[in-house]
Amino acid sequence: MSTPEIIIIGGGVSGLSCASELATAGRRVQVWTAAPPHQTTSAVAAAFWYPYRVDPIERVGPWAAASYERFATIAGNLALGPTAGVYMREALEVFVERVPDPPWSRYVDMFRHAVPEELPAGYEHGLVFESPVIDMPRYLPWLVAGLERLGVEIVPQARPLDSLAPALERAQVVVNTTGLGARELVGDSRLYAVRGQTLRRERGELSRVIIDEHGPHGISYVIPRGDDVVLGGVADERDEDLELRPEQSAAIFERCARLEPGLVDNKPLGASVGLRPCRDEVRLEQEERDGQLIVHDYGHGGAGVTLSWGCAEEVRDRVQSWLQARRGG
Ligand SMILES: Cc1cc2nc3c(=O)[nH]c(=O)nc-3n(C[C@H](O)[C@H](O)[C@H](O)COP(=O)(O)OP(=O)(O)OC[C@H]3O[C@@H](n4cnc5c(N)ncnc54)[C@H](O)[C@@H]3O)c2cc1C
């Protein structure tokens, strides 16, 4: 490929979405990544559209709304949705007491309060809405195939970069989408891990997402994807142990089966652990160094998929404005 104008560091959902936006805008883009897409945190994401453990609210809202639109468009295209692994599913969020409607309720379709017959035992209140569900083992390869068609090269790195310097030597613009890796890459001590663990079972007939974010034992969710259903969850602050914990698997299953009793008939398929890249606020900002542009886009916590397209659109707009201002095009 010809010399890239833009190098994106990171091959998770953030990096691939940014690459897609910039290449679609006609830019020459390369993605440099230590881990291939299927071995990133993004590959472990459950993943449904839901702004979880992410701030600041005033920026998260528009990013989440833009992503919702994009996922709904992909899912609505019958030729595309199943190939991409994106589905619109009815979601039910349950509460033990009445709560005000969340700020994101205005971004989602079909939002309403649940009627009592819809609620599992022990719950008093529920929100029903349509939520994109993203089957990451299908979605990430679909994004990669789209990038190949756009001429984007994904360049594996033998080990994580120690600094941005090698990328800045090759391209005028560098986009940093390294998730938790930004702690070392750019010395960001505001990033920390929140460990998650999920189970997978056969999907059977299940098609409704159920979430209990505020239960006494942490978040619980049941997410029917394409062929499987993902059960969670765990949110262990500043815990970076990637080993599976069997006692957590048992507790997740017990909580989820209370939300969705039909699960007990579905065959277990496996379990995963991942580290959410949390930060007091998402870092989406730019800096100029010696006439070059660096855009940072990381720290999306438990909502990197939920925010992926909205953040990628902002990255694209920032890069485009900067390049156009410098060389009129
Ligand atoms: C159990 C679990 C469930 C989740 N569920 C959901 C959900 O339902 N919905 C949702 O929206 N989000 C969910 N998340 C959160 C989501 O997974 C993350 O927010 C998202 O994956 C972050 O994506 P990213 O591309 O920014 O980072 P990552 O996926 O971590 O990708 C970072 C990339 O940068 C590369 N990299 C890092 N450092 C360097 C370096 N120095 N040099 C070169 N390359 C480098 C890595 O190799 C990798 O390719 C979940 C997370 C977990 C753990």
Short mmCIF file of C-alpha atoms and ligand atoms in Angstrom, two decimals:
data_model
loop_
_atom_site.label_atom_id
_atom_site.label_comp_id
_atom_site.label_asym_id
_atom_site.label_seq_id
_atom_site.Cartn_x
_atom_site.Cartn_y
_atom_site.Cartn_z
CA MET A 1 0.00 0.00 0.00
CA SER A 2 1.07 3.64 -0.48
CA THR A 3 2.31 5.59 2.53
CA PRO A 4 -0.55 5.97 5.02
CA GLU A 5 -1.84 9.42 5.95
CA ILE A 6 -3.20 8.01 9.19
CA ILE A 7 -2.02 5.19 11.46
CA ILE A 8 -4.50 3.87 13.99
CA ILE A 9 -2.93 2.02 16.91
CA GLY A 10 -5.27 -0.66 18.26
CA GLY A 11 -7.33 -3.38 16.59
CA GLY A 12 -10.33 -3.50 18.95
CA VAL A 13 -13.78 -2.15 18.18
CA SER A 14 -12.61 1.46 18.66
CA GLY A 15 -9.69 1.20 16.23
CA LEU A 16 -11.60 -0.76 13.57
CA SER A 17 -14.56 1.67 13.68
CA CYS A 18 -12.24 4.70 13.38
CA ALA A 19 -10.43 3.03 10.47
CA SER A 20 -13.75 2.41 8.75
CA GLU A 21 -14.90 6.02 9.13
CA LEU A 22 -11.60 7.51 7.94
CA ALA A 23 -11.16 5.13 5.00
CA THR A 24 -14.78 5.70 3.94
CA ALA A 25 -13.96 9.43 3.95
CA GLY A 26 -11.22 8.63 1.41
CA ARG A 27 -8.18 8.66 3.70
CA ARG A 28 -5.26 6.22 3.41
CA VAL A 29 -5.32 4.31 6.69
CA GLN A 30 -3.28 1.57 8.36
CA VAL A 31 -4.14 -0.18 11.64
CA TRP A 32 -1.22 -1.24 13.81
CA THR A 33 -2.13 -3.64 16.57
CA ALA A 34 -0.40 -5.83 19.13
CA ALA A 35 -3.34 -8.26 19.50
CA PRO A 36 -5.41 -9.31 16.48
CA PRO A 37 -9.08 -8.24 16.69
CA HIS A 38 -10.31 -11.64 17.90
CA GLN A 39 -7.94 -11.53 20.90
CA THR A 40 -8.89 -8.07 22.17
CA THR A 41 -11.15 -7.06 25.05
CA SER A 42 -13.65 -6.13 22.34
CA ALA A 43 -13.93 -9.80 21.37
CA VAL A 44 -15.03 -10.64 24.94
CA ALA A 45 -17.72 -7.92 25.10
CA ALA A 46 -21.18 -9.32 25.72
CA ALA A 47 -22.26 -7.08 23.75
CA PHE A 48 -25.40 -5.05 23.92
CA TRP A 49 -26.03 -1.34 23.50
CA TYR A 50 -26.12 0.09 27.00
CA PRO A 51 -24.11 2.99 28.47
CA TYR A 52 -22.53 1.11 31.42
CA ARG A 53 -19.64 2.38 33.57
CA VAL A 54 -18.73 5.25 31.32
CA ASP A 55 -18.54 9.04 31.64
CA PRO A 56 -19.00 11.98 31.08
CA ILE A 57 -22.74 11.75 30.58
CA GLU A 58 -22.99 14.86 28.36
CA ARG A 59 -20.59 13.36 25.79
CA VAL A 60 -21.61 9.72 26.24
CA GLY A 61 -25.25 10.47 25.30
CA PRO A 62 -24.59 11.76 21.76
CA TRP A 63 -21.91 9.07 21.09
CA ALA A 64 -24.31 6.33 22.23
CA ALA A 65 -27.17 7.81 20.19
CA ALA A 66 -25.05 7.94 17.01
CA SER A 67 -23.96 4.32 17.52
CA TYR A 68 -27.54 3.22 18.16
CA GLU A 69 -28.54 4.67 14.77
CA ARG A 70 -25.68 2.90 13.00
CA PHE A 71 -26.37 -0.47 14.59
CA ALA A 72 -30.09 -0.13 13.87
CA THR A 73 -29.29 0.59 10.22
CA ILE A 74 -27.00 -2.45 9.96
CA ALA A 75 -29.53 -4.71 11.69
CA GLY A 76 -32.38 -3.33 9.57
CA ASN A 77 -30.62 -4.33 6.36
CA LEU A 78 -31.66 -7.96 5.98
CA ALA A 79 -28.74 -8.70 3.68
CA LEU A 80 -26.31 -7.31 6.25
CA GLY A 81 -27.60 -7.79 9.82
CA PRO A 82 -27.07 -11.55 10.28
CA THR A 83 -23.71 -11.51 8.42
CA ALA A 84 -22.50 -8.64 10.58
CA GLY A 85 -23.91 -10.26 13.72
CA VAL A 86 -26.03 -7.22 14.64
CA TYR A 87 -29.61 -7.73 15.83
CA MET A 88 -32.27 -5.45 17.29
CA ARG A 89 -33.77 -7.23 20.30
CA GLU A 90 -36.37 -6.34 22.90
CA ALA A 91 -34.64 -5.53 26.18
CA LEU A 92 -36.10 -5.50 29.69
CA GLU A 93 -34.24 -3.73 32.49
CA VAL A 94 -35.60 -4.59 35.94
CA PHE A 95 -35.55 -2.75 39.28
CA VAL A 96 -36.64 -3.60 42.81
CA GLU A 97 -38.27 -0.16 43.10
CA ARG A 98 -39.53 2.58 40.81
CA VAL A 99 -36.76 4.79 39.29
CA PRO A 100 -36.83 7.88 37.04
CA ASP A 101 -36.39 7.20 33.34
CA PRO A 102 -32.67 7.16 32.44
CA PRO A 103 -31.21 9.96 30.26
CA TRP A 104 -30.61 7.49 27.39
CA SER A 105 -34.30 6.59 27.19
CA ARG A 106 -34.83 9.28 24.55
CA TYR A 107 -32.32 7.66 22.19
CA VAL A 108 -33.89 4.21 22.01
CA ASP A 109 -36.87 2.89 20.06
CA MET A 110 -40.04 1.42 21.59
CA PHE A 111 -39.27 2.73 25.10
CA ARG A 112 -42.01 2.03 27.67
CA HIS A 113 -42.55 0.87 31.24
CA ALA A 114 -43.05 -2.87 31.73
CA VAL A 115 -46.42 -4.17 32.87
CA PRO A 116 -46.31 -6.29 36.09
CA GLU A 117 -46.79 -9.59 34.20
CA GLU A 118 -43.51 -8.98 32.35
CA LEU A 119 -41.42 -8.72 35.54
CA PRO A 120 -39.56 -11.67 37.10
CA ALA A 121 -40.41 -12.44 40.76
CA GLY A 122 -39.06 -9.89 43.23
CA TYR A 123 -39.02 -6.89 40.87
CA GLU A 124 -41.34 -3.87 41.05
CA HIS A 125 -40.36 -1.83 38.01
CA GLY A 126 -39.09 -2.42 34.49
CA LEU A 127 -38.07 -0.55 31.35
CA VAL A 128 -38.67 -2.10 27.95
CA PHE A 129 -36.87 -0.86 24.85
CA GLU A 130 -35.29 -2.06 21.66
CA SER A 131 -31.53 -2.58 21.97
CA PRO A 132 -28.87 -3.48 19.42
CA VAL A 133 -27.12 -6.74 20.29
CA ILE A 134 -23.72 -7.19 18.70
CA ASP A 135 -22.33 -10.70 18.34
CA MET A 136 -18.65 -9.80 18.54
CA PRO A 137 -17.18 -13.08 17.15
CA ARG A 138 -19.15 -12.30 13.97
CA TYR A 139 -19.02 -8.50 14.07
CA LEU A 140 -15.24 -8.00 14.37
CA PRO A 141 -14.44 -10.20 11.30
CA TRP A 142 -17.22 -8.35 9.43
CA LEU A 143 -15.57 -5.01 10.27
CA VAL A 144 -12.18 -6.38 9.19
CA ALA A 145 -13.61 -7.64 5.86
CA GLY A 146 -15.10 -4.17 5.26
CA LEU A 147 -11.71 -2.58 5.94
CA GLU A 148 -10.02 -4.93 3.46
CA ARG A 149 -12.49 -3.81 0.81
CA LEU A 150 -11.62 -0.18 1.64
CA GLY A 151 -7.90 -0.93 1.22
CA VAL A 152 -7.03 -0.63 4.92
CA GLU A 153 -4.05 -2.76 5.91
CA ILE A 154 -3.97 -4.30 9.39
CA VAL A 155 -0.33 -4.52 10.45
CA PRO A 156 0.33 -6.91 13.38
CA GLN A 157 2.97 -5.73 15.85
CA ALA A 158 5.26 -8.35 17.35
CA ARG A 159 4.86 -6.63 20.72
CA PRO A 160 3.06 -3.55 22.05
CA LEU A 161 4.62 -0.26 20.95
CA ASP A 162 6.58 1.54 23.70
CA SER A 163 5.69 4.96 22.32
CA LEU A 164 3.83 6.70 19.51
CA ALA A 165 7.16 7.63 17.85
CA PRO A 166 7.35 4.77 15.28
CA ALA A 167 3.85 5.61 14.03
CA LEU A 168 4.57 9.36 13.95
CA GLU A 169 7.64 8.61 11.79
CA ARG A 170 5.38 6.99 9.17
CA ALA A 171 2.20 9.08 9.14
CA GLN A 172 1.12 12.66 9.73
CA VAL A 173 -1.82 11.62 11.88
CA VAL A 174 -1.87 8.95 14.60
CA VAL A 175 -5.05 7.77 16.34
CA ASN A 176 -4.55 6.07 19.69
CA THR A 177 -7.24 3.46 20.36
CA THR A 178 -5.25 1.19 22.65
CA GLY A 179 -7.81 0.74 25.44
CA LEU A 180 -6.11 -0.29 28.67
CA GLY A 181 -2.79 -0.36 26.76
CA ALA A 182 -2.75 3.45 26.87
CA ARG A 183 -1.55 3.19 30.48
CA GLU A 184 1.86 2.15 29.21
CA LEU A 185 1.78 3.67 25.72
CA VAL A 186 1.08 7.25 26.79
CA GLY A 187 1.50 6.92 30.58
CA ASP A 188 -2.17 7.45 31.43
CA SER A 189 -2.54 6.67 35.13
CA ARG A 190 -6.27 7.54 35.07
CA LEU A 191 -7.02 4.22 33.33
CA TYR A 192 -7.85 1.15 35.42
CA ALA A 193 -9.28 -2.30 34.81
CA VAL A 194 -12.71 -3.54 35.85
CA ARG A 195 -12.66 -7.30 35.44
CA GLY A 196 -15.64 -9.03 33.83
CA GLN A 197 -16.58 -12.70 33.49
CA THR A 198 -19.28 -14.13 31.22
CA LEU A 199 -20.79 -17.52 30.38
CA ARG A 200 -22.14 -18.72 27.05
CA ARG A 201 -24.98 -21.19 26.50
CA GLU A 202 -26.94 -22.26 23.46
CA ARG A 203 -29.59 -19.65 22.63
CA GLY A 204 -32.51 -22.01 22.08
CA GLU A 205 -35.69 -19.98 21.73
CA LEU A 206 -34.50 -17.01 23.82
CA SER A 207 -34.65 -13.63 22.12
CA ARG A 208 -35.17 -11.06 24.91
CA VAL A 209 -32.31 -9.22 26.65
CA ILE A 210 -32.76 -8.91 30.45
CA ILE A 211 -30.62 -6.68 32.66
CA ASP A 212 -30.51 -6.06 36.39
CA GLU A 213 -27.76 -3.48 36.81
CA HIS A 214 -28.38 -2.70 40.46
CA GLY A 215 -28.84 -6.12 42.09
CA PRO A 216 -27.22 -6.76 45.50
CA HIS A 217 -24.54 -8.95 43.84
CA GLY A 218 -23.72 -6.59 40.96
CA ILE A 219 -24.91 -6.45 37.38
CA SER A 220 -26.71 -9.46 35.89
CA TYR A 221 -27.59 -9.81 32.22
CA VAL A 222 -28.87 -12.32 29.69
CA ILE A 223 -28.06 -11.45 26.09
CA PRO A 224 -29.31 -13.66 23.27
CA ARG A 225 -26.99 -13.16 20.27
CA GLY A 226 -27.02 -15.25 17.05
CA ASP A 227 -26.56 -18.89 18.07
CA ASP A 228 -25.67 -18.36 21.72
CA VAL A 229 -26.75 -16.41 24.78
CA VAL A 230 -24.25 -14.53 26.96
CA LEU A 231 -24.73 -14.40 30.73
CA GLY A 232 -23.03 -11.96 33.05
CA GLY A 233 -21.71 -10.39 34.94
CA VAL A 234 -18.93 -9.41 37.20
CA ALA A 235 -17.39 -5.97 37.83
CA ASP A 236 -14.25 -6.45 39.95
CA GLU A 237 -12.57 -3.06 40.34
CA ARG A 238 -8.81 -2.89 39.69
CA ASP A 239 -8.60 -6.68 39.40
CA GLU A 240 -6.53 -7.89 36.42
CA ASP A 241 -6.69 -11.64 36.97
CA LEU A 242 -7.59 -13.29 33.65
CA GLU A 243 -8.23 -16.71 35.18
CA LEU A 244 -11.81 -17.95 35.22
CA ARG A 245 -13.34 -18.18 38.69
CA PRO A 246 -15.69 -21.19 38.88
CA GLU A 247 -17.51 -19.79 41.93
CA GLN A 248 -18.33 -16.64 39.93
CA SER A 249 -19.59 -18.75 37.02
CA ALA A 250 -21.94 -20.60 39.38
CA ALA A 251 -23.20 -17.32 40.88
CA ILE A 252 -23.74 -15.73 37.44
CA PHE A 253 -25.76 -18.72 36.30
CA GLU A 254 -27.89 -18.74 39.42
CA ARG A 255 -28.71 -15.02 39.13
CA CYS A 256 -29.41 -15.21 35.40
CA ALA A 257 -31.62 -18.29 35.71
CA ARG A 258 -33.72 -16.33 38.19
CA LEU A 259 -34.16 -13.61 35.57
CA GLU A 260 -34.70 -16.06 32.69
CA PRO A 261 -35.73 -19.53 33.94
CA GLY A 262 -35.71 -20.94 30.36
CA LEU A 263 -31.88 -20.88 30.49
CA VAL A 264 -31.59 -24.13 32.45
CA ASP A 265 -32.55 -26.15 29.34
CA ASN A 266 -29.82 -24.59 27.18
CA LYS A 267 -26.47 -26.37 26.84
CA PRO A 268 -23.38 -24.60 28.32
CA LEU A 269 -20.82 -23.54 25.70
CA GLY A 270 -18.01 -21.84 27.62
CA ALA A 271 -16.89 -18.86 29.67
CA SER A 272 -14.62 -15.81 29.23
CA VAL A 273 -12.84 -13.14 31.22
CA GLY A 274 -11.98 -9.60 30.07
CA LEU A 275 -10.80 -6.30 31.51
CA ARG A 276 -12.94 -3.22 30.87
CA PRO A 277 -10.76 -0.17 30.11
CA CYS A 278 -12.27 2.23 32.67
CA ARG A 279 -11.34 5.88 33.24
CA ASP A 280 -13.02 8.73 35.10
CA GLU A 281 -13.94 9.96 31.60
CA VAL A 282 -13.42 8.72 28.06
CA ARG A 283 -10.35 10.35 26.57
CA LEU A 284 -11.38 11.61 23.15
CA GLU A 285 -9.17 14.60 22.49
CA GLN A 286 -6.44 15.74 20.16
CA GLU A 287 -2.97 17.16 20.54
CA GLU A 288 -0.54 18.62 18.04
CA ARG A 289 3.13 17.67 18.25
CA ASP A 290 5.71 19.20 15.90
CA GLY A 291 3.15 19.75 13.16
CA GLN A 292 1.55 16.31 13.52
CA LEU A 293 -1.83 15.34 14.91
CA ILE A 294 -2.51 12.75 17.60
CA VAL A 295 -6.12 11.87 18.43
CA HIS A 296 -6.76 9.77 21.54
CA ASP A 297 -9.89 7.62 21.71
CA TYR A 298 -9.82 5.22 24.67
CA GLY A 299 -11.15 4.58 28.17
CA HIS A 300 -14.67 3.48 27.15
CA GLY A 301 -15.22 1.31 30.25
CA GLY A 302 -18.15 -1.08 29.91
CA ALA A 303 -19.51 0.67 26.83
CA GLY A 304 -16.85 0.57 24.11
CA VAL A 305 -19.17 -1.13 21.64
CA THR A 306 -22.08 1.13 22.64
CA LEU A 307 -20.01 4.24 21.87
CA SER A 308 -17.92 2.87 18.99
CA TRP A 309 -19.55 4.57 15.99
CA GLY A 310 -20.27 7.86 17.75
CA CYS A 311 -16.64 8.17 18.87
CA ALA A 312 -15.35 7.09 15.44
CA GLU A 313 -17.44 9.82 13.78
CA GLU A 314 -15.94 12.43 16.12
CA VAL A 315 -12.41 11.13 15.45
CA ARG A 316 -13.09 11.32 11.70
CA ASP A 317 -14.38 14.89 11.95
CA ARG A 318 -11.40 16.01 14.02
CA VAL A 319 -8.89 14.44 11.61
CA GLN A 320 -10.69 15.76 8.53
CA SER A 321 -10.86 19.34 9.90
CA TRP A 322 -7.19 19.28 10.86
CA LEU A 323 -6.03 17.89 7.50
CA GLN A 324 -8.27 20.26 5.54
CA ALA A 325 -7.07 23.28 7.55
CA ARG A 326 -3.43 22.34 6.87
CA ARG A 327 -3.57 21.59 3.21
CA GLY A 328 -6.93 22.65 1.99
CA GLY A 329 -8.01 19.08 1.42
C1 LIG B 1 -17.04 -9.06 30.17
C2 LIG B 1 -17.21 -7.80 29.40
C3 LIG B 1 -18.46 -7.49 28.87
C4 LIG B 1 -18.63 -6.31 28.14
N1 LIG B 1 -19.86 -6.04 27.61
C5 LIG B 1 -20.06 -4.91 26.90
C6 LIG B 1 -21.32 -4.63 26.33
O1 LIG B 1 -22.27 -5.40 26.48
N2 LIG B 1 -21.47 -3.48 25.61
C7 LIG B 1 -20.44 -2.60 25.43
O2 LIG B 1 -20.62 -1.57 24.78
N3 LIG B 1 -19.21 -2.85 25.97
C8 LIG B 1 -19.00 -3.97 26.70
N4 LIG B 1 -17.78 -4.22 27.27
C9 LIG B 1 -16.72 -3.19 27.17
C10 LIG B 1 -15.97 -3.27 25.85
O3 LIG B 1 -15.50 -4.57 25.67
C11 LIG B 1 -14.79 -2.29 25.85
O4 LIG B 1 -15.19 -1.00 26.25
C12 LIG B 1 -14.23 -2.19 24.43
O5 LIG B 1 -13.91 -3.49 23.97
C13 LIG B 1 -13.00 -1.31 24.34
O6 LIG B 1 -12.58 -1.39 22.99
P1 LIG B 1 -11.22 -0.76 22.52
O7 LIG B 1 -11.12 -1.01 21.05
O8 LIG B 1 -11.14 0.66 22.98
O9 LIG B 1 -10.10 -1.57 23.31
P2 LIG B 1 -9.59 -3.08 23.12
O10 LIG B 1 -10.64 -3.96 22.61
O11 LIG B 1 -8.90 -3.44 24.39
O12 LIG B 1 -8.51 -2.94 21.97
C14 LIG B 1 -7.26 -2.31 22.21
C15 LIG B 1 -6.33 -2.65 21.06
O13 LIG B 1 -5.13 -1.91 21.21
C16 LIG B 1 -4.02 -2.79 21.06
N5 LIG B 1 -2.92 -2.22 21.84
C17 LIG B 1 -2.93 -1.90 23.15
N6 LIG B 1 -1.74 -1.35 23.48
C18 LIG B 1 -0.98 -1.35 22.36
C19 LIG B 1 0.34 -0.92 22.07
N7 LIG B 1 1.12 -0.36 23.00
N8 LIG B 1 0.82 -1.10 20.80
C20 LIG B 1 0.03 -1.65 19.83
N9 LIG B 1 -1.23 -2.06 20.06
C21 LIG B 1 -1.72 -1.91 21.31
C22 LIG B 1 -4.52 -4.11 21.61
O14 LIG B 1 -3.70 -5.16 21.15
C23 LIG B 1 -5.92 -4.13 21.00
O15 LIG B 1 -5.85 -4.53 19.65
C24 LIG B 1 -17.55 -5.41 27.97
C25 LIG B 1 -16.30 -5.73 28.48
C26 LIG B 1 -16.12 -6.91 29.19
C27 LIG B 1 -14.76 -7.23 29.73
#
